[in-house]
Every structure is written in structure tokens, then in C-alpha cells.
Amino acid sequence: MKPEFEQLSPHILLMHATHETDRPIVAAIMGERRTLLMDAGNSPAHAALFREELSRRGYRQPDLLALTHWHWDHSFGMSGWNLPAVAHSGTAGMLAHLAGLDWSDECLDTLIAEGILNGDSAEHIRKEYGDPKKIQIIQPDIVFSDQLVIDLGGITCELRHVGGDHTADSCILHVKEDDILFLGDALGPSVYGGPRRYSSSEFLRLLGIAYGYEAQWYVESHDRPMSNEAFRAELRSWERLARVVDVFGNDRERVALEIKGYLKLDQLPEDLLKGIEYFMAGAQ
Ligand SMILES: [Zn+2]
């Protein structure tokens, strides 16, 4: 599938996510002195597509890489870049654990059993790599625990650890001058180790952080960039769902009833029905 590129702002070029092998967004943030790469891609092949596009446009290649979290689809492209990499200490810890593995079929099965992968991601890995034994894990060079500011020359990037249901090491990246917030997968549910789960309190905490930036653009790694208004419109029913779960816990019927009433619908759309299941799993 041909990748799509978008110049989101004067200083940011991104490559859109594709879903066939779960490739997330990769972005270059270009200051006067340095270019920062946001996430490495899910493989060296994925990384190469972005590098080629930067060359084609005559843009500076990245000088530095920042990871949003350890998940394979965001970090396994590191070996395709050979860049100094910045990551949260939790990200570094998980990558150190994964670096010692042989990526055989048995290894993938063990990781699924341990809740470090799931069946879908193992399938995506096989499809992306052909032979997963080619996977090469690279360790980050610069490790932080709370937040880190990177000055690219006229462009300031603030990396902030937020954690949450998706992963404990999730970080967001705010490009101050262009007013763009990269959310990684921080607003997503927990995806490994059992059914997908959301806890209402964590979801609302993260939403509060994201809204607090009042960014011009919000970028979730597996979605299209959204304007502030579009982001709030998209999250409105999810926020309500989380608030209802906060009050009624795992009372599925009551939660569904409240949301139907709020949205004035007899039948909830598919994504919200799934959402209810994620919150029910998290409210157990
Ligand atoms: Zn993820």
C-alpha cells in the first residue's frame, strides 16, 4: 500500500498510518538546527519509506529520534535509522527485555501468553517482516522519567510522560510553536494481555491532559490528524461514556441506557458498543 504524506504545519511532515501491518504515523519535526523524528516506524522497511520521502523533498534527515512508547509498531523501525534515541525509562526497560529474544514462532507465542503481544500484532509482525527473526531491537540512548524539552532551533518539543491504560510508559509530544500535540497511542485502551480495557478514571485523566493543551492539531498515531474542534467532537461521546462508567461501574445495561439517552439514540453505533465492552473489562 502506497504511503501518504502530509505537511501538517510549516515544520512538520508526517507519513500517515496504514492498517495492513499496523504501521503508525511517523513524523519529522524540523527546526532551524535539528530535525526530530517522532517514532521509528514498525520496521526498517517502514522507516525507509519516510527517509526516501524526506530526501525527495530535499528535507534534512532526522538528527534525533523520540519514542512515544515501547510497542513494536512504534519502536522496531529503530534499526533502520541509526539515530540517537530518546525514550522514557519504561520504554527503555521494555526494549531491553525484548532485545534478548530470538523472535521464533515459540518466542511470539510466549510473548502473547505473557501479555506483551496479542494474536493480531503477532500476525502483523509476521506480515511486516516475512521472517520475524530479522527483528533487531535497538536501545534508546537518552532516558528520561518525567519530561524533556528538545530545542530544535526555533522549534521546541516537549516530551511528557503520561502513562495510562494503553501502556505505562506512554508519552505525548507537544510542538509548541506549531501548536501540535502528538498523542502516540496514549488515549487507546490496553491491548495486550486479555481483552481490550479502559479504566474510566485513567481515560478521563488523559483526556483532561490532552484538552488542557488546546492544541491546533491533535495527532493520534493510528488515526488522521484532527483539528481541536474535530478532536473534541470525536471524543465527546467517549468522555460521556467514561463519566457514566465512573458513576455506574460495570452495570452494563445502565451504562448503555445512559449513553443512549445522552445521544438520543435507540441503537448505539458499533464503536461505542465496543467502547462499552472495553470500559466494562476495565471496571471489573
Ligand atoms: Zn501502542
Tab-separated table of C-alpha atoms and ligand atoms in Angstrom:
chain	number	residue	atom	x	y	z
A	1	MET	CA	0.000	0.000	0.000
A	2	LYS	CA	1.406	3.372	-1.015
A	3	PRO	CA	2.075	5.639	1.954
A	4	GLU	CA	0.522	9.077	2.130
A	5	PHE	CA	2.411	12.113	3.346
A	6	GLU	CA	1.113	15.334	4.805
A	7	GLN	CA	2.752	18.647	5.563
A	8	LEU	CA	0.747	19.284	8.707
A	9	SER	CA	2.391	22.611	9.548
A	10	PRO	CA	5.393	24.615	8.316
A	11	HIS	CA	7.747	22.466	10.433
A	12	ILE	CA	6.071	19.069	10.403
A	13	LEU	CA	5.930	16.405	7.712
A	14	LEU	CA	4.177	13.186	8.579
A	15	MET	CA	3.606	9.825	6.970
A	16	HIS	CA	0.100	8.563	7.593
A	17	ALA	CA	-0.735	5.319	9.341
A	18	THR	CA	-1.652	2.246	7.305
A	19	HIS	CA	-3.548	-0.662	8.782
A	20	GLU	CA	-2.428	-3.680	6.760
A	21	THR	CA	0.568	-4.296	9.048
A	22	ASP	CA	-0.432	-1.721	11.670
A	23	ARG	CA	2.052	0.979	10.670
A	24	PRO	CA	1.551	4.076	12.850
A	25	ILE	CA	2.237	7.700	11.953
A	26	VAL	CA	5.880	8.724	11.707
A	27	ALA	CA	6.657	12.447	11.735
A	28	ALA	CA	9.642	14.710	11.153
A	29	ILE	CA	9.705	17.942	13.182
A	30	MET	CA	12.093	20.364	11.557
A	31	GLY	CA	13.787	23.192	13.423
A	32	GLU	CA	16.475	25.553	12.157
A	33	ARG	CA	19.286	23.408	13.548
A	34	ARG	CA	17.881	19.922	14.065
A	35	THR	CA	15.156	17.574	12.897
A	36	LEU	CA	13.434	15.320	15.387
A	37	LEU	CA	11.776	12.085	14.322
A	38	MET	CA	8.615	11.143	16.215
A	39	ASP	CA	8.564	7.314	16.461
A	40	ALA	CA	10.692	4.950	14.414
A	41	GLY	CA	8.072	3.033	12.451
A	42	ASN	CA	7.348	-0.684	12.749
A	43	SER	CA	10.274	-1.961	10.638
A	44	PRO	CA	13.328	-0.776	8.679
A	45	ALA	CA	11.175	-1.037	5.519
A	46	HIS	CA	8.639	1.342	7.033
A	47	ALA	CA	11.436	3.697	8.124
A	48	ALA	CA	12.947	3.654	4.624
A	49	LEU	CA	9.722	4.943	3.049
A	50	PHE	CA	9.842	8.050	5.189
A	51	ARG	CA	13.566	8.597	4.745
A	52	GLU	CA	13.117	8.436	0.970
A	53	GLU	CA	10.309	10.965	1.073
A	54	LEU	CA	12.405	13.380	3.156
A	55	SER	CA	15.186	13.082	0.555
A	56	ARG	CA	12.781	13.500	-2.325
A	57	ARG	CA	11.597	16.787	-0.819
A	58	GLY	CA	15.151	17.927	-0.096
A	59	TYR	CA	14.467	17.969	3.659
A	60	ARG	CA	17.085	17.441	6.311
A	61	GLN	CA	17.223	13.850	7.591
A	62	PRO	CA	16.407	13.399	11.301
A	63	ASP	CA	19.170	14.039	13.844
A	64	LEU	CA	17.359	12.540	16.805
A	65	LEU	CA	14.506	10.131	17.475
A	66	ALA	CA	11.889	10.269	20.241
A	67	LEU	CA	9.676	7.274	21.032
A	68	THR	CA	6.110	7.649	22.313
A	69	HIS	CA	6.085	4.139	23.875
A	70	TRP	CA	7.694	0.724	23.532
A	71	HIS	CA	5.085	-1.064	21.359
A	72	TRP	CA	6.621	-2.910	18.410
A	73	ASP	CA	4.867	-0.841	15.766
A	74	HIS	CA	6.423	2.387	17.113
A	75	SER	CA	9.910	1.150	18.012
A	76	PHE	CA	11.019	-1.785	15.836
A	77	GLY	CA	11.957	0.524	12.957
A	78	MET	CA	14.839	1.929	15.052
A	79	SER	CA	17.425	-0.300	13.374
A	80	GLY	CA	16.514	1.408	10.099
A	81	TRP	CA	17.561	4.853	11.337
A	82	ASN	CA	20.837	4.699	13.275
A	83	LEU	CA	19.893	7.771	15.309
A	84	PRO	CA	20.417	8.794	18.921
A	85	ALA	CA	17.095	7.897	20.517
A	86	VAL	CA	15.242	9.485	23.429
A	87	ALA	CA	12.753	7.420	25.423
A	88	HIS	CA	11.015	7.133	28.755
A	89	SER	CA	12.707	4.816	31.276
A	90	GLY	CA	9.763	2.401	30.993
A	91	THR	CA	10.223	2.255	27.220
A	92	ALA	CA	13.940	1.569	27.667
A	93	GLY	CA	13.155	-1.178	30.175
A	94	MET	CA	10.742	-2.970	27.857
A	95	LEU	CA	13.093	-2.706	24.867
A	96	ALA	CA	15.926	-4.142	26.971
A	97	HIS	CA	13.652	-7.093	27.779
A	98	LEU	CA	12.738	-7.606	24.100
A	99	ALA	CA	16.330	-7.255	22.878
A	100	GLY	CA	17.339	-10.641	24.229
A	101	LEU	CA	14.698	-12.607	22.276
A	102	ASP	CA	15.073	-14.754	19.144
A	103	TRP	CA	11.647	-13.928	17.574
A	104	SER	CA	10.988	-17.544	16.680
A	105	ASP	CA	7.367	-18.783	16.494
A	106	GLU	CA	7.692	-20.135	20.050
A	107	CYS	CA	9.002	-16.753	21.171
A	108	LEU	CA	5.973	-14.981	19.665
A	109	ASP	CA	3.645	-17.460	21.404
A	110	THR	CA	5.386	-16.846	24.727
A	111	LEU	CA	5.060	-13.081	24.311
A	112	ILE	CA	1.324	-13.476	23.639
A	113	ALA	CA	0.994	-15.628	26.780
A	114	GLU	CA	2.936	-13.025	28.783
A	115	GLY	CA	0.659	-10.224	27.554
A	116	ILE	CA	3.490	-8.470	25.705
A	117	LEU	CA	1.866	-9.088	22.298
A	118	ASN	CA	-1.525	-10.299	21.126
A	119	GLY	CA	-2.545	-12.577	18.276
A	120	ASP	CA	-3.253	-9.666	15.938
A	121	SER	CA	0.103	-7.995	16.493
A	122	ALA	CA	1.969	-11.306	16.082
A	123	GLU	CA	0.174	-11.697	12.760
A	124	HIS	CA	1.075	-8.128	11.776
A	125	ILE	CA	4.726	-8.778	12.696
A	126	ARG	CA	4.805	-11.914	10.511
A	127	LYS	CA	3.268	-9.993	7.636
A	128	GLU	CA	5.589	-6.978	8.036
A	129	TYR	CA	8.819	-8.981	8.378
A	130	GLY	CA	8.159	-12.202	6.494
A	131	ASP	CA	10.610	-13.807	8.901
A	132	PRO	CA	10.344	-12.200	12.373
A	133	LYS	CA	13.851	-13.487	13.196
A	134	LYS	CA	15.082	-10.458	11.218
A	135	ILE	CA	13.844	-8.184	14.014
A	136	GLN	CA	16.647	-6.170	15.569
A	137	ILE	CA	15.917	-4.248	18.754
A	138	ILE	CA	17.902	-1.074	19.465
A	139	GLN	CA	18.258	0.510	22.903
A	140	PRO	CA	17.487	4.198	23.464
A	141	ASP	CA	20.471	6.453	24.193
A	142	ILE	CA	18.844	9.143	26.317
A	143	VAL	CA	16.377	8.126	29.008
A	144	PHE	CA	14.056	10.427	30.948
A	145	SER	CA	11.386	9.838	33.555
A	146	ASP	CA	9.048	12.827	33.680
A	147	GLN	CA	9.530	15.298	30.877
A	148	LEU	CA	12.146	16.527	28.490
A	149	VAL	CA	12.400	19.628	26.316
A	150	ILE	CA	14.194	19.403	22.974
A	151	ASP	CA	15.214	22.652	21.264
A	152	LEU	CA	15.493	22.116	17.501
A	153	GLY	CA	16.276	25.768	16.762
A	154	GLY	CA	13.189	27.978	16.782
A	155	ILE	CA	11.042	24.897	17.424
A	156	THR	CA	10.547	23.465	20.871
A	157	CYS	CA	9.350	19.935	21.523
A	158	GLU	CA	8.144	18.923	24.938
A	159	LEU	CA	8.038	15.212	25.629
A	160	ARG	CA	5.874	14.367	28.607
A	161	HIS	CA	5.282	11.039	30.279
A	162	VAL	CA	1.552	10.470	30.848
A	163	GLY	CA	1.141	6.675	31.211
A	164	GLY	CA	-2.437	5.374	31.087
A	165	ASP	CA	-4.286	2.215	30.086
A	166	HIS	CA	-2.554	1.719	26.750
A	167	THR	CA	0.946	1.476	28.242
A	168	ALA	CA	2.525	2.633	31.489
A	169	ASP	CA	5.335	4.327	29.531
A	170	SER	CA	3.110	6.352	27.138
A	171	CYS	CA	4.430	9.829	26.333
A	172	ILE	CA	2.963	12.714	24.403
A	173	LEU	CA	4.911	15.235	22.361
A	174	HIS	CA	3.913	18.879	22.069
A	175	VAL	CA	5.411	21.004	19.314
A	176	LYS	CA	4.965	24.394	20.926
A	177	GLU	CA	5.425	26.895	18.098
A	178	ASP	CA	3.231	24.930	15.662
A	179	ASP	CA	0.801	24.026	18.465
A	180	ILE	CA	0.511	20.364	17.576
A	181	LEU	CA	0.076	17.587	20.094
A	182	PHE	CA	1.235	14.094	19.182
A	183	LEU	CA	-0.629	11.695	21.448
A	184	GLY	CA	1.038	8.448	20.380
A	185	ASP	CA	-1.443	5.754	21.423
A	186	ALA	CA	-1.893	7.249	24.913
A	187	LEU	CA	-5.681	7.563	24.578
A	188	GLY	CA	-6.069	3.964	23.405
A	189	PRO	CA	-7.200	1.061	25.573
A	190	SER	CA	-4.919	-1.605	26.955
A	191	VAL	CA	-4.431	-4.014	24.041
A	192	TYR	CA	-2.214	-6.837	25.288
A	193	GLY	CA	-2.841	-9.477	27.928
A	194	GLY	CA	-6.560	-10.193	27.679
A	195	PRO	CA	-9.486	-8.222	26.282
A	196	ARG	CA	-9.072	-4.533	25.482
A	197	ARG	CA	-9.581	-2.467	28.621
A	198	TYR	CA	-10.237	1.135	29.597
A	199	SER	CA	-10.425	2.427	33.126
A	200	SER	CA	-12.727	5.425	33.322
A	201	SER	CA	-10.502	7.375	35.734
A	202	GLU	CA	-7.369	6.944	33.591
A	203	PHE	CA	-9.213	7.779	30.395
A	204	LEU	CA	-10.651	10.971	31.908
A	205	ARG	CA	-7.278	11.950	33.369
A	206	LEU	CA	-5.596	11.640	29.959
A	207	LEU	CA	-8.415	13.414	28.197
A	208	GLY	CA	-8.033	16.288	30.677
A	209	ILE	CA	-4.319	16.491	29.882
A	210	ALA	CA	-4.950	16.446	26.121
A	211	TYR	CA	-7.710	19.081	26.271
A	212	GLY	CA	-5.513	21.221	28.511
A	213	TYR	CA	-3.113	21.895	25.634
A	214	GLU	CA	-5.860	23.464	23.488
A	215	ALA	CA	-3.717	22.414	20.537
A	216	GLN	CA	-4.479	23.386	16.993
A	217	TRP	CA	-3.990	19.781	15.850
A	218	TYR	CA	-4.213	16.503	17.731
A	219	VAL	CA	-2.407	13.544	16.242
A	220	GLU	CA	-3.218	10.012	17.398
A	221	SER	CA	-0.762	7.549	15.899
A	222	HIS	CA	-3.237	5.240	14.149
A	223	ASP	CA	-5.715	7.897	13.080
A	224	ARG	CA	-5.874	11.010	10.912
A	225	PRO	CA	-4.725	14.296	12.475
A	226	MET	CA	-7.696	16.167	13.935
A	227	SER	CA	-8.316	19.870	14.445
A	228	ASN	CA	-9.128	20.931	18.011
A	229	GLU	CA	-12.854	21.019	17.149
A	230	ALA	CA	-12.814	17.639	15.396
A	231	PHE	CA	-10.904	16.084	18.292
A	232	ARG	CA	-13.423	17.345	20.844
A	233	ALA	CA	-16.348	16.252	18.664
A	234	GLU	CA	-14.832	12.762	18.268
A	235	LEU	CA	-14.155	12.366	21.986
A	236	ARG	CA	-17.402	13.864	23.272
A	237	SER	CA	-19.393	10.616	23.483
A	238	TRP	CA	-16.344	8.720	24.788
A	239	GLU	CA	-15.870	11.246	27.560
A	240	ARG	CA	-19.530	10.884	28.474
A	241	LEU	CA	-19.200	7.104	28.424
A	242	ALA	CA	-16.234	7.290	30.809
A	243	ARG	CA	-18.175	9.609	33.144
A	244	VAL	CA	-21.169	7.260	33.156
A	245	VAL	CA	-18.913	4.272	33.908
A	246	ASP	CA	-17.320	6.317	36.697
A	247	VAL	CA	-20.773	6.507	38.322
A	248	PHE	CA	-22.376	3.150	37.425
A	249	GLY	CA	-19.279	0.903	37.285
A	250	ASN	CA	-19.781	-2.396	35.483
A	251	ASP	CA	-23.585	-2.118	35.282
A	252	ARG	CA	-23.543	-2.634	31.511
A	253	GLU	CA	-27.265	-2.121	30.939
A	254	ARG	CA	-27.436	1.073	32.938
A	255	VAL	CA	-24.339	2.437	31.193
A	256	ALA	CA	-25.810	1.666	27.741
A	257	LEU	CA	-29.126	3.238	28.747
A	258	GLU	CA	-27.452	6.434	29.984
A	259	ILE	CA	-25.397	6.798	26.784
A	260	LYS	CA	-28.411	6.154	24.553
A	261	GLY	CA	-30.286	8.837	26.474
A	262	TYR	CA	-27.400	11.284	26.195
A	263	LEU	CA	-27.009	10.746	22.446
A	264	LYS	CA	-30.778	10.451	21.903
A	265	LEU	CA	-30.304	7.166	20.036
A	266	ASP	CA	-32.239	3.906	20.178
A	267	GLN	CA	-29.272	1.942	18.909
A	268	LEU	CA	-25.639	2.745	19.730
A	269	PRO	CA	-23.063	2.772	16.912
A	270	GLU	CA	-20.626	-0.125	16.683
A	271	ASP	CA	-17.607	1.774	18.024
A	272	LEU	CA	-19.423	2.832	21.192
A	273	LEU	CA	-20.721	-0.699	21.767
A	274	LYS	CA	-17.106	-1.855	21.608
A	275	GLY	CA	-16.164	1.042	23.873
A	276	ILE	CA	-18.660	-0.113	26.476
A	277	GLU	CA	-17.039	-3.563	26.434
A	278	TYR	CA	-13.578	-2.016	26.938
A	279	PHE	CA	-14.827	0.023	29.896
A	280	MET	CA	-16.685	-2.985	31.350
A	281	ALA	CA	-13.453	-5.009	31.164
A	282	GLY	CA	-11.645	-2.164	32.918
A	283	ALA	CA	-14.335	-1.816	35.600
A	284	GLN	CA	-14.112	-5.472	36.702
B	1	ZN	ZN	0.664	1.214	21.158
